[in-house]
Structures are given as structure tokens and as C-alpha cells.
PDB file of C-alpha atoms in Angstrom:
ATOM      1  CA  UNK A   1      76.049 106.054 105.344  1.00 42.00           C
ATOM      2  CA  UNK A   2      77.491 108.598 102.972  1.00 44.00           C
ATOM      3  CA  UNK A   3      79.452 111.795 103.283  1.00 47.00           C
ATOM      4  CA  UNK A   4      79.302 113.758 100.058  1.00 43.00           C
ATOM      5  CA  UNK A   5      82.159 115.999 101.288  1.00 49.00           C
ATOM      6  CA  UNK A   6      84.494 113.045 101.705  1.00 48.00           C
ATOM      7  CA  UNK A   7      86.547 113.963  98.641  1.00 45.00           C
ATOM      8  CA  UNK A   8      88.203 116.859 100.454  1.00 46.00           C
ATOM      9  CA  UNK A   9      89.373 114.691 103.315  1.00 48.00           C
ATOM     10  CA  UNK A  10      90.344 111.529 101.504  1.00 51.00           C
ATOM     11  CA  UNK A  11      92.528 113.332  98.981  1.00 48.00           C
ATOM     12  CA  UNK A  12      94.289 115.186 101.793  1.00 44.00           C
ATOM     13  CA  UNK A  13      95.771 111.838 102.805  1.00 43.00           C
ATOM     14  CA  UNK A  14      99.096 111.010 101.155  1.00 38.00           C
ATOM     15  CA  UNK A  15      98.796 107.898  98.985  1.00 44.00           C
ATOM     16  CA  UNK A  16     102.111 106.469  97.877  1.00 43.00           C
ATOM     17  CA  UNK A  17     101.380 105.157  94.393  1.00 47.00           C
ATOM     18  CA  UNK A  18     103.521 105.095  91.291  1.00 51.00           C
ATOM     19  CA  UNK A  19     101.610 106.877  88.557  1.00 62.00           C
ATOM     20  CA  UNK A  20     101.173 104.407  85.759  1.00 66.00           C
ATOM     21  CA  UNK A  21     101.728 105.810  82.299  1.00 58.00           C
ATOM     22  CA  UNK A  22      98.920 105.607  79.744  1.00 58.00           C
ATOM     23  CA  UNK A  23      99.200 102.528  77.561  1.00 49.00           C
ATOM     24  CA  UNK A  24     100.848 102.981  74.180  1.00 46.00           C
ATOM     25  CA  UNK A  25     100.493  99.419  72.954  1.00 48.00           C
ATOM     26  CA  UNK A  26      97.931 100.058  70.225  1.00 50.00           C
ATOM     27  CA  UNK A  27      97.790 102.280  67.163  1.00 52.00           C
ATOM     28  CA  UNK A  28      96.761 105.820  67.949  1.00 68.00           C
ATOM     29  CA  UNK A  29      93.664 107.487  66.538  1.00 89.00           C
ATOM     30  CA  UNK A  30      92.793 111.155  66.821  1.00 96.00           C
ATOM     31  CA  UNK A  31      93.486 113.169  70.000  1.00 97.00           C
ATOM     32  CA  UNK A  32      90.722 115.281  71.539  1.00 97.00           C
ATOM     33  CA  UNK A  33      91.024 117.823  74.357  1.00 98.00           C
ATOM     34  CA  UNK A  34      88.567 118.939  77.033  1.00 97.00           C
ATOM     35  CA  UNK A  35      88.869 121.774  79.549  1.00 97.00           C
ATOM     36  CA  UNK A  36      86.242 122.921  82.050  1.00 96.00           C
ATOM     37  CA  UNK A  37      88.000 126.260  82.506  1.00 95.00           C
ATOM     38  CA  UNK A  38      88.559 127.413  78.922  1.00 93.00           C
ATOM     39  CA  UNK A  39      86.600 124.970  76.815  1.00 92.00           C
ATOM     40  CA  UNK A  40      84.140 126.265  74.229  1.00 88.00           C
ATOM     41  CA  UNK A  41      82.464 124.745  71.218  1.00 82.00           C
ATOM     42  CA  UNK A  42      83.212 121.329  69.750  1.00 83.00           C
ATOM     43  CA  UNK A  43      86.586 121.756  68.083  1.00 90.00           C
ATOM     44  CA  UNK A  44      88.228 119.663  70.771  1.00 95.00           C
ATOM     45  CA  UNK A  45      91.761 120.755  69.935  1.00 96.00           C
ATOM     46  CA  UNK A  46      94.498 121.562  72.422  1.00 95.00           C
ATOM     47  CA  UNK A  47      94.192 125.244  71.508  1.00 95.00           C
ATOM     48  CA  UNK A  48      90.376 125.221  71.463  1.00 95.00           C
ATOM     49  CA  UNK A  49      89.267 122.410  73.775  1.00 96.00           C
ATOM     50  CA  UNK A  50      85.657 121.356  74.289  1.00 96.00           C
ATOM     51  CA  UNK A  51      84.057 122.225  77.615  1.00 95.00           C
ATOM     52  CA  UNK A  52      82.836 118.686  78.395  1.00 95.00           C
ATOM     53  CA  UNK A  53      83.380 115.252  76.915  1.00 95.00           C
ATOM     54  CA  UNK A  54      79.660 115.124  76.132  1.00 93.00           C
ATOM     55  CA  UNK A  55      80.213 117.727  73.415  1.00 92.00           C
ATOM     56  CA  UNK A  56      82.532 115.337  71.584  1.00 95.00           C
ATOM     57  CA  UNK A  57      80.655 112.049  71.921  1.00 93.00           C
ATOM     58  CA  UNK A  58      79.257 112.147  68.371  1.00 93.00           C
ATOM     59  CA  UNK A  59      82.704 112.940  66.939  1.00 95.00           C
ATOM     60  CA  UNK A  60      84.802 110.398  68.825  1.00 95.00           C
ATOM     61  CA  UNK A  61      85.689 107.357  66.758  1.00 94.00           C
ATOM     62  CA  UNK A  62      87.115 103.978  67.714  1.00 92.00           C
ATOM     63  CA  UNK A  63      90.760 104.236  68.727  1.00 93.00           C
ATOM     64  CA  UNK A  64      90.643 107.944  69.596  1.00 96.00           C
ATOM     65  CA  UNK A  65      92.093 109.427  72.793  1.00 97.00           C
ATOM     66  CA  UNK A  66      90.383 112.097  74.920  1.00 98.00           C
ATOM     67  CA  UNK A  67      92.630 114.218  77.179  1.00 98.00           C
ATOM     68  CA  UNK A  68      90.759 115.989  80.001  1.00 98.00           C
ATOM     69  CA  UNK A  69      92.123 118.855  82.074  1.00 98.00           C
ATOM     70  CA  UNK A  70      91.486 119.556  85.744  1.00 98.00           C
ATOM     71  CA  UNK A  71      88.021 120.651  86.819  1.00 97.00           C
ATOM     72  CA  UNK A  72      84.554 119.387  87.698  1.00 97.00           C
ATOM     73  CA  UNK A  73      82.508 117.910  84.849  1.00 97.00           C
ATOM     74  CA  UNK A  74      78.739 117.473  85.145  1.00 95.00           C
ATOM     75  CA  UNK A  75      78.195 115.272  82.102  1.00 93.00           C
ATOM     76  CA  UNK A  76      75.781 115.260  79.199  1.00 90.00           C
ATOM     77  CA  UNK A  77      73.567 118.388  79.403  1.00 91.00           C
ATOM     78  CA  UNK A  78      74.767 118.642  83.028  1.00 91.00           C
ATOM     79  CA  UNK A  79      72.738 115.505  83.677  1.00 94.00           C
ATOM     80  CA  UNK A  80      75.426 113.661  85.628  1.00 95.00           C
ATOM     81  CA  UNK A  81      76.196 110.955  83.077  1.00 96.00           C
ATOM     82  CA  UNK A  82      78.133 110.219  79.899  1.00 96.00           C
ATOM     83  CA  UNK A  83      77.910 107.266  77.513  1.00 97.00           C
ATOM     84  CA  UNK A  84      80.429 106.372  74.821  1.00 96.00           C
ATOM     85  CA  UNK A  85      79.680 103.643  72.274  1.00 95.00           C
ATOM     86  CA  UNK A  86      83.138 103.098  70.769  1.00 94.00           C
ATOM     87  CA  UNK A  87      86.419 101.753  72.187  1.00 95.00           C
ATOM     88  CA  UNK A  88      88.280 104.833  73.378  1.00 96.00           C
ATOM     89  CA  UNK A  89      91.073 106.012  75.640  1.00 97.00           C
ATOM     90  CA  UNK A  90      90.193 108.643  78.267  1.00 98.00           C
ATOM     91  CA  UNK A  91      93.027 110.277  80.185  1.00 98.00           C
ATOM     92  CA  UNK A  92      92.462 112.887  82.910  1.00 98.00           C
ATOM     93  CA  UNK A  93      94.502 114.792  85.449  1.00 98.00           C
ATOM     94  CA  UNK A  94      96.103 117.343  83.149  1.00 98.00           C
ATOM     95  CA  UNK A  95      96.939 120.945  83.861  1.00 97.00           C
ATOM     96  CA  UNK A  96      94.789 123.352  81.865  1.00 95.00           C
ATOM     97  CA  UNK A  97      97.472 123.741  79.195  1.00 95.00           C
ATOM     98  CA  UNK A  98      97.955 119.943  78.998  1.00 96.00           C
ATOM     99  CA  UNK A  99     101.674 120.149  79.806  1.00 96.00           C
ATOM    100  CA  UNK A 100     101.521 118.385  83.217  1.00 96.00           C
ATOM    101  CA  UNK A 101      99.637 115.518  84.848  1.00 97.00           C
ATOM    102  CA  UNK A 102      98.831 115.045  88.545  1.00 97.00           C
ATOM    103  CA  UNK A 103      95.409 113.341  88.695  1.00 96.00           C
ATOM    104  CA  UNK A 104      95.264 112.856  92.479  1.00 94.00           C
ATOM    105  CA  UNK A 105      96.965 116.100  93.434  1.00 95.00           C
ATOM    106  CA  UNK A 106      97.275 119.435  91.672  1.00 95.00           C
ATOM    107  CA  UNK A 107      95.172 118.637  88.580  1.00 97.00           C
ATOM    108  CA  UNK A 108      92.104 116.617  89.536  1.00 97.00           C
ATOM    109  CA  UNK A 109      89.626 115.691  86.815  1.00 98.00           C
ATOM    110  CA  UNK A 110      86.336 115.094  88.634  1.00 98.00           C
ATOM    111  CA  UNK A 111      83.270 113.502  87.027  1.00 98.00           C
ATOM    112  CA  UNK A 112      80.262 114.450  89.139  1.00 97.00           C
ATOM    113  CA  UNK A 113      76.716 115.787  88.580  1.00 95.00           C
ATOM    114  CA  UNK A 114      73.783 117.715  90.013  1.00 94.00           C
ATOM    115  CA  UNK A 115      71.047 115.610  91.597  1.00 92.00           C
ATOM    116  CA  UNK A 116      68.465 118.362  91.200  1.00 90.00           C
ATOM    117  CA  UNK A 117      69.480 119.372  87.682  1.00 89.00           C
ATOM    118  CA  UNK A 118      66.655 119.516  85.147  1.00 90.00           C
ATOM    119  CA  UNK A 119      68.449 117.050  82.844  1.00 93.00           C
ATOM    120  CA  UNK A 120      69.554 114.650  85.580  1.00 93.00           C
ATOM    121  CA  UNK A 121      69.313 110.962  84.732  1.00 93.00           C
ATOM    122  CA  UNK A 122      69.895 107.911  86.900  1.00 93.00           C
ATOM    123  CA  UNK A 123      72.729 106.232  85.021  1.00 95.00           C
ATOM    124  CA  UNK A 124      76.356 105.247  85.466  1.00 96.00           C
ATOM    125  CA  UNK A 125      78.529 108.344  85.625  1.00 97.00           C
ATOM    126  CA  UNK A 126      80.561 107.044  82.680  1.00 98.00           C
ATOM    127  CA  UNK A 127      79.497 104.052  80.618  1.00 97.00           C
ATOM    128  CA  UNK A 128      81.561 102.679  77.753  1.00 97.00           C
ATOM    129  CA  UNK A 129      79.559 100.131  75.777  1.00 94.00           C
ATOM    130  CA  UNK A 130      80.942  98.867  72.476  1.00 89.00           C
ATOM    131  CA  UNK A 131      78.393  96.296  71.411  1.00 78.00           C
ATOM    132  CA  UNK A 132      78.670  97.199  67.707  1.00 80.00           C
ATOM    133  CA  UNK A 133      82.417  96.485  67.768  1.00 76.00           C
ATOM    134  CA  UNK A 134      82.251  92.994  69.253  1.00 64.00           C
ATOM    135  CA  UNK A 135      83.682  91.217  66.193  1.00 60.00           C
ATOM    136  CA  UNK A 136      85.679  94.006  64.575  1.00 57.00           C
ATOM    137  CA  UNK A 137      89.409  93.748  65.216  1.00 64.00           C
ATOM    138  CA  UNK A 138      91.515  94.284  68.300  1.00 76.00           C
ATOM    139  CA  UNK A 139      90.957  97.437  70.324  1.00 90.00           C
ATOM    140  CA  UNK A 140      92.079  99.115  73.506  1.00 94.00           C
ATOM    141  CA  UNK A 141      89.858 100.764  76.109  1.00 96.00           C
ATOM    142  CA  UNK A 142      91.664 102.890  78.690  1.00 98.00           C
ATOM    143  CA  UNK A 143      90.373 105.070  81.543  1.00 98.00           C
ATOM    144  CA  UNK A 144      93.236 106.750  83.377  1.00 98.00           C
ATOM    145  CA  UNK A 145      93.302 109.505  85.996  1.00 98.00           C
ATOM    146  CA  UNK A 146      89.569 110.238  86.462  1.00 98.00           C
ATOM    147  CA  UNK A 147      87.898 110.855  89.840  1.00 98.00           C
ATOM    148  CA  UNK A 148      84.295 109.607  89.830  1.00 98.00           C
ATOM    149  CA  UNK A 149      82.647 111.409  92.755  1.00 97.00           C
ATOM    150  CA  UNK A 150      78.909 110.766  92.907  1.00 96.00           C
ATOM    151  CA  UNK A 151      78.372 112.755  96.094  1.00 93.00           C
ATOM    152  CA  UNK A 152      76.492 115.521  94.289  1.00 93.00           C
ATOM    153  CA  UNK A 153      74.575 112.935  92.229  1.00 94.00           C
ATOM    154  CA  UNK A 154      73.023 111.402  95.340  1.00 93.00           C
ATOM    155  CA  UNK A 155      69.995 112.436  97.387  1.00 91.00           C
ATOM    156  CA  UNK A 156      70.345 112.597 101.170  1.00 89.00           C
ATOM    157  CA  UNK A 157      67.724 112.370 103.898  1.00 84.00           C
ATOM    158  CA  UNK A 158      68.269 115.868 105.214  1.00 71.00           C
ATOM    159  CA  UNK A 159      70.654 118.749 105.727  1.00 63.00           C
ATOM    160  CA  UNK A 160      73.801 117.426 107.358  1.00 65.00           C
ATOM    161  CA  UNK A 161      72.540 113.823 107.277  1.00 65.00           C
ATOM    162  CA  UNK A 162      74.764 111.152 105.794  1.00 72.00           C
ATOM    163  CA  UNK A 163      72.117 108.662 104.707  1.00 84.00           C
ATOM    164  CA  UNK A 164      71.237 108.439 101.031  1.00 85.00           C
ATOM    165  CA  UNK A 165      67.693 108.183  99.675  1.00 87.00           C
ATOM    166  CA  UNK A 166      66.823 105.958  96.726  1.00 84.00           C
ATOM    167  CA  UNK A 167      63.401 107.390  95.875  1.00 85.00           C
ATOM    168  CA  UNK A 168      62.373 110.619  94.140  1.00 83.00           C
ATOM    169  CA  UNK A 169      61.224 113.377  96.514  1.00 83.00           C
ATOM    170  CA  UNK A 170      58.553 115.501  94.790  1.00 81.00           C
ATOM    171  CA  UNK A 171      58.565 118.159  97.507  1.00 79.00           C
ATOM    172  CA  UNK A 172      62.173 119.164  96.923  1.00 81.00           C
ATOM    173  CA  UNK A 173      62.610 117.916  93.360  1.00 83.00           C
ATOM    174  CA  UNK A 174      65.490 115.706  94.460  1.00 88.00           C
ATOM    175  CA  UNK A 175      65.990 112.675  92.229  1.00 88.00           C
ATOM    176  CA  UNK A 176      66.529 109.134  93.445  1.00 91.00           C
ATOM    177  CA  UNK A 177      70.138 108.268  94.169  1.00 93.00           C
ATOM    178  CA  UNK A 178      71.500 106.458  91.062  1.00 93.00           C
ATOM    179  CA  UNK A 179      72.060 102.769  91.806  1.00 94.00           C
ATOM    180  CA  UNK A 180      74.693 102.501  89.090  1.00 96.00           C
ATOM    181  CA  UNK A 181      78.504 102.334  88.964  1.00 97.00           C
ATOM    182  CA  UNK A 182      80.821 105.290  88.747  1.00 97.00           C
ATOM    183  CA  UNK A 183      82.565 103.627  85.791  1.00 98.00           C
ATOM    184  CA  UNK A 184      80.845 100.887  83.811  1.00 98.00           C
ATOM    185  CA  UNK A 185      82.586  99.181  80.890  1.00 97.00           C
ATOM    186  CA  UNK A 186      80.275  96.731  79.146  1.00 93.00           C
ATOM    187  CA  UNK A 187      80.404  94.522  76.050  1.00 85.00           C
ATOM    188  CA  UNK A 188      83.911  95.477  74.911  1.00 86.00           C
ATOM    189  CA  UNK A 189      85.057  94.057  71.565  1.00 87.00           C
ATOM    190  CA  UNK A 190      86.336  90.478  71.559  1.00 86.00           C
ATOM    191  CA  UNK A 191      90.027  90.254  72.436  1.00 87.00           C
ATOM    192  CA  UNK A 192      90.135  93.919  73.434  1.00 91.00           C
ATOM    193  CA  UNK A 193      92.422  95.079  76.231  1.00 95.00           C
ATOM    194  CA  UNK A 194      90.688  97.099  78.950  1.00 96.00           C
ATOM    195  CA  UNK A 195      92.673  99.122  81.480  1.00 98.00           C
ATOM    196  CA  UNK A 196      91.393 101.154  84.430  1.00 98.00           C
ATOM    197  CA  UNK A 197      94.218 102.827  86.306  1.00 98.00           C
ATOM    198  CA  UNK A 198      95.007 105.817  88.521  1.00 98.00           C
ATOM    199  CA  UNK A 199      91.276 106.419  89.088  1.00 98.00           C
ATOM    200  CA  UNK A 200      89.111 107.075  92.151  1.00 98.00           C
ATOM    201  CA  UNK A 201      85.470 106.010  92.571  1.00 98.00           C
ATOM    202  CA  UNK A 202      83.740 107.440  95.623  1.00 97.00           C
ATOM    203  CA  UNK A 203      80.230 107.999  96.948  1.00 96.00           C
ATOM    204  CA  UNK A 204      78.837 105.736  94.204  1.00 96.00           C
ATOM    205  CA  UNK A 205      75.715 103.760  95.103  1.00 94.00           C
ATOM    206  CA  UNK A 206      75.475 100.738  92.773  1.00 95.00           C
ATOM    207  CA  UNK A 207      73.212  97.815  93.593  1.00 91.00           C
ATOM    208  CA  UNK A 208      74.093  94.494  95.154  1.00 84.00           C
ATOM    209  CA  UNK A 209      76.707  92.906  92.859  1.00 88.00           C
ATOM    210  CA  UNK A 210      77.652  95.929  90.770  1.00 94.00           C
ATOM    211  CA  UNK A 211      80.908  97.704  91.503  1.00 96.00           C
ATOM    212  CA  UNK A 212      81.865 101.340  91.725  1.00 97.00           C
ATOM    213  CA  UNK A 213      84.336 100.109  89.105  1.00 98.00           C
ATOM    214  CA  UNK A 214      82.278  97.664  87.046  1.00 98.00           C
ATOM    215  CA  UNK A 215      83.557  95.672  84.036  1.00 97.00           C
ATOM    216  CA  UNK A 216      81.506  93.122  82.101  1.00 95.00           C
ATOM    217  CA  UNK A 217      84.013  91.482  79.771  1.00 93.00           C
ATOM    218  CA  UNK A 218      83.731  89.410  76.619  1.00 89.00           C
ATOM    219  CA  UNK A 219      85.646  86.579  74.941  1.00 86.00           C
ATOM    220  CA  UNK A 220      89.404  86.888  75.071  1.00 89.00           C
ATOM    221  CA  UNK A 221      89.401  90.252  76.868  1.00 92.00           C
ATOM    222  CA  UNK A 222      92.315  91.079  79.128  1.00 95.00           C
ATOM    223  CA  UNK A 223      91.191  93.470  81.850  1.00 97.00           C
ATOM    224  CA  UNK A 224      93.691  95.369  83.992  1.00 98.00           C
ATOM    225  CA  UNK A 225      92.279  97.154  87.044  1.00 98.00           C
ATOM    226  CA  UNK A 226      95.252  98.640  88.850  1.00 98.00           C
ATOM    227  CA  UNK A 227      96.396 101.485  91.031  1.00 98.00           C
ATOM    228  CA  UNK A 228      92.866 102.709  91.833  1.00 98.00           C
ATOM    229  CA  UNK A 229      91.022 103.822  94.960  1.00 98.00           C
ATOM    230  CA  UNK A 230      87.379 102.897  95.663  1.00 98.00           C
ATOM    231  CA  UNK A 231      86.079 104.493  98.848  1.00 97.00           C
ATOM    232  CA  UNK A 232      82.669 104.976 100.474  1.00 96.00           C
ATOM    233  CA  UNK A 233      80.487 103.149  97.947  1.00 96.00           C
ATOM    234  CA  UNK A 234      77.602 100.666  98.154  1.00 94.00           C
ATOM    235  CA  UNK A 235      77.405  97.341  96.328  1.00 94.00           C
ATOM    236  CA  UNK A 236      81.001  96.356  95.587  1.00 96.00           C
ATOM    237  CA  UNK A 237      84.187  98.330  95.221  1.00 97.00           C
ATOM    238  CA  UNK A 238      85.327  96.411  92.131  1.00 98.00           C
ATOM    239  CA  UNK A 239      83.224  93.912  90.158  1.00 97.00           C
ATOM    240  CA  UNK A 240      84.685  91.466  87.617  1.00 97.00           C
ATOM    241  CA  UNK A 241      81.844  90.188  85.446  1.00 95.00           C
ATOM    242  CA  UNK A 242      81.418  88.500  82.098  1.00 92.00           C
ATOM    243  CA  UNK A 243      78.793  88.062  79.396  1.00 85.00           C
ATOM    244  CA  UNK A 244      80.786  85.126  77.943  1.00 82.00           C
ATOM    245  CA  UNK A 245      79.608  81.672  78.989  1.00 75.00           C
ATOM    246  CA  UNK A 246      82.095  79.403  77.237  1.00 79.00           C
ATOM    247  CA  UNK A 247      85.311  77.812  78.460  1.00 77.00           C
ATOM    248  CA  UNK A 248      86.929  78.909  75.203  1.00 81.00           C
ATOM    249  CA  UNK A 249      88.599  82.323  75.142  1.00 84.00           C
ATOM    250  CA  UNK A 250      87.391  83.307  78.578  1.00 88.00           C
ATOM    251  CA  UNK A 251      88.221  86.870  79.642  1.00 93.00           C
ATOM    252  CA  UNK A 252      91.026  87.346  82.141  1.00 95.00           C
ATOM    253  CA  UNK A 253      91.148  89.960  84.897  1.00 97.00           C
ATOM    254  CA  UNK A 254      94.245  91.304  86.637  1.00 98.00           C
ATOM    255  CA  UNK A 255      93.336  93.290  89.762  1.00 98.00           C
ATOM    256  CA  UNK A 256      96.472  94.779  91.295  1.00 98.00           C
ATOM    257  CA  UNK A 257      97.607  97.519  93.672  1.00 98.00           C
ATOM    258  CA  UNK A 258      94.120  98.858  94.411  1.00 98.00           C
ATOM    259  CA  UNK A 259      92.778 100.209  97.706  1.00 98.00           C
ATOM    260  CA  UNK A 260      89.108  99.625  98.562  1.00 97.00           C
ATOM    261  CA  UNK A 261      87.703 101.178 101.746  1.00 97.00           C
ATOM    262  CA  UNK A 262      84.228 101.426 103.300  1.00 95.00           C
ATOM    263  CA  UNK A 263      82.020  99.466 100.910  1.00 95.00           C
ATOM    264  CA  UNK A 264      78.492  99.426 102.342  1.00 92.00           C
ATOM    265  CA  UNK A 265      75.453  97.269 101.700  1.00 90.00           C
ATOM    266  CA  UNK A 266      72.980  98.482  99.103  1.00 88.00           C
ATOM    267  CA  UNK A 267      70.337  98.439 101.842  1.00 84.00           C
ATOM    268  CA  UNK A 268      69.780  96.717 105.159  1.00 77.00           C
ATOM    269  CA  UNK A 269      68.541  93.489 103.549  1.00 78.00           C
ATOM    270  CA  UNK A 270      71.172  93.092 100.813  1.00 76.00           C
ATOM    271  CA  UNK A 271      73.246  90.113 101.882  1.00 78.00           C
ATOM    272  CA  UNK A 272      75.189  90.062  98.617  1.00 78.00           C
ATOM    273  CA  UNK A 273      76.549  93.569  98.767  1.00 85.00           C
ATOM    274  CA  UNK A 274      79.161  95.328 100.842  1.00 90.00           C
ATOM    275  CA  UNK A 275      82.117  93.583  99.172  1.00 93.00           C
ATOM    276  CA  UNK A 276      85.485  95.043  98.332  1.00 95.00           C
ATOM    277  CA  UNK A 277      85.935  92.754  95.318  1.00 97.00           C
ATOM    278  CA  UNK A 278      83.282  90.664  93.593  1.00 95.00           C
ATOM    279  CA  UNK A 279      84.308  87.964  91.116  1.00 95.00           C
ATOM    280  CA  UNK A 280      81.553  86.337  89.106  1.00 92.00           C
ATOM    281  CA  UNK A 281      81.808  82.522  89.236  1.00 90.00           C
ATOM    282  CA  UNK A 282      83.900  81.118  86.403  1.00 87.00           C
ATOM    283  CA  UNK A 283      85.813  84.328  85.742  1.00 92.00           C
ATOM    284  CA  UNK A 284      89.624  83.923  85.929  1.00 93.00           C
ATOM    285  CA  UNK A 285      91.077  86.682  88.134  1.00 96.00           C
ATOM    286  CA  UNK A 286      94.587  87.315  89.370  1.00 97.00           C
ATOM    287  CA  UNK A 287      94.283  89.649  92.380  1.00 97.00           C
ATOM    288  CA  UNK A 288      97.399  90.747  94.225  1.00 97.00           C
ATOM    289  CA  UNK A 289      98.801  93.594  96.305  1.00 97.00           C
ATOM    290  CA  UNK A 290      95.360  95.031  97.008  1.00 97.00           C
ATOM    291  CA  UNK A 291      94.158  96.547 100.292  1.00 95.00           C
TER     292      UNK A 291
END
């Protein structure tokens, strides 16, 4: 059962978390800026920010950082999805002038969509896939301070009903509810460091063993999933997966200080879903201080 208005209530609750600072461990590339309120064009500067990250995707290069101000972002062509094919750092929760950060309070950066939009596609809300960089140096991938709310990306059975529908409805033009993660990081470069922190994933409807936060790591990756909230999703809250099948240079996951609430089954027959944390067999995970 889903409540696509849950964001208002859940963020009214006071969560006592220490805001983790964005990582500064790696060399910095170019900085880009995005603002829903005053963005225009594709300059992507602090003075002239882009309106959506989708307008910068073809310009972003490996090692760059994207700073995103408060507001609701509907994705590529307002289709409810974004895909980035290079290792990148994405930091949200800024005030509109980029002088302050409060991602869960005053300056919420919300990645959502429009289920009935003409360009809507059933995909992960944000997918970072770096297959072409698998053997090219050490990189950092960071997602910090983004709220992935798929409530408006889902289809529901009727007005006021809380049950999602997973099939297209020709009569109303409503698309099938996406059975994909809110955040999906896949095929990162070997030995890359991946960090997901200070984020919220809610109302996402991934399938059985996929997570609202979903990472499929490679050889030697160190993955830090910390200080996040996953609430009211199907499938799994957090999934730690790997595409690496060797005992040498296995990826390592560190899952710390997260809160996962109300993870439902994909459907009535899905015995594998409804988990707070899913760890693929053979994946080393240190999980501590999670609720």
C-alpha cells in the first residue's frame, strides 16, 4: 500500500542525524549548478544555473560535481528519470543562491516525475552507470542530499486509494508504476569509491531483490551507504549487489546509520521481497547502527 502524500508527513518528523559533509578525498573536476527556480539554458554556472540536471548530462565529464538547489525536478524531458554515464558527484539540498545546505529541512532537493507525462519512461529515477570507465583509473561517485520521491511517478487504483497499479491504463493514460529503484548505481569503475549519504528514497516500487537504494558494485569498490532514510517502498530498502564473481578484489559495503521503514512486497506472491536490507550472497558487508 502506498501513500503518495507521505513526504509531507514523514519530513515533519524530527530526525536527529549529523549531516555528513560531501567527500573531498579525490581530485575535483568542474562544478555545475542547477536550480528549479531560476535555472535557464545550459550554462550551469552558479550565476546562470541549468533548470534540470538533464540539461547538463551531455556536458558532465568524469570527476565533475553537480550542485542542485531546492525544488522539485521531473527529470529528462519531464519524463521522471535521469541517467548519467560517467563517475560524478551529485550534491543537493542547497538554498537557491547555493550559500546554505539543509537537504531534509529548509532546502529539499526532490527528484520526482509525472506518471501521465507524455515523455514518461519506466526507469530508475536516477541511474549512474559507468561501464566505459571500468578499467580507467580511480574515481569517486557521490550522491548526497537528494530526496527520491516516486509518489508522482506511480499509478494508483483510484482517487484516494493507496494501492499502486503495475499495468498501463489506456482509459486514463496512466503509465505502469516503474518497478525500478529510486537510485541505481551500476557498473562503477574498478576500485572506485561510491558514497550515498543524507538521502531519502520513498514511494519507490522496485521488484523483488532490487532496493530503493540499489548498488551493483565491481572489483575493489568500497561502497558507503550511510545516514539515509528509505521509507514506504517495495522490494528492498537497500540492496548490496555485485557483478564481480571472483574472490580477488571483492567489493566491500559499509551500511551505517540508516533508517528503513515500511518495505512492502513487490506483490502478494513475492516471497523474496519486503526486506529492509538485502545482501547478495558472497558480498562482504559491514552493517551497523541501522534501524
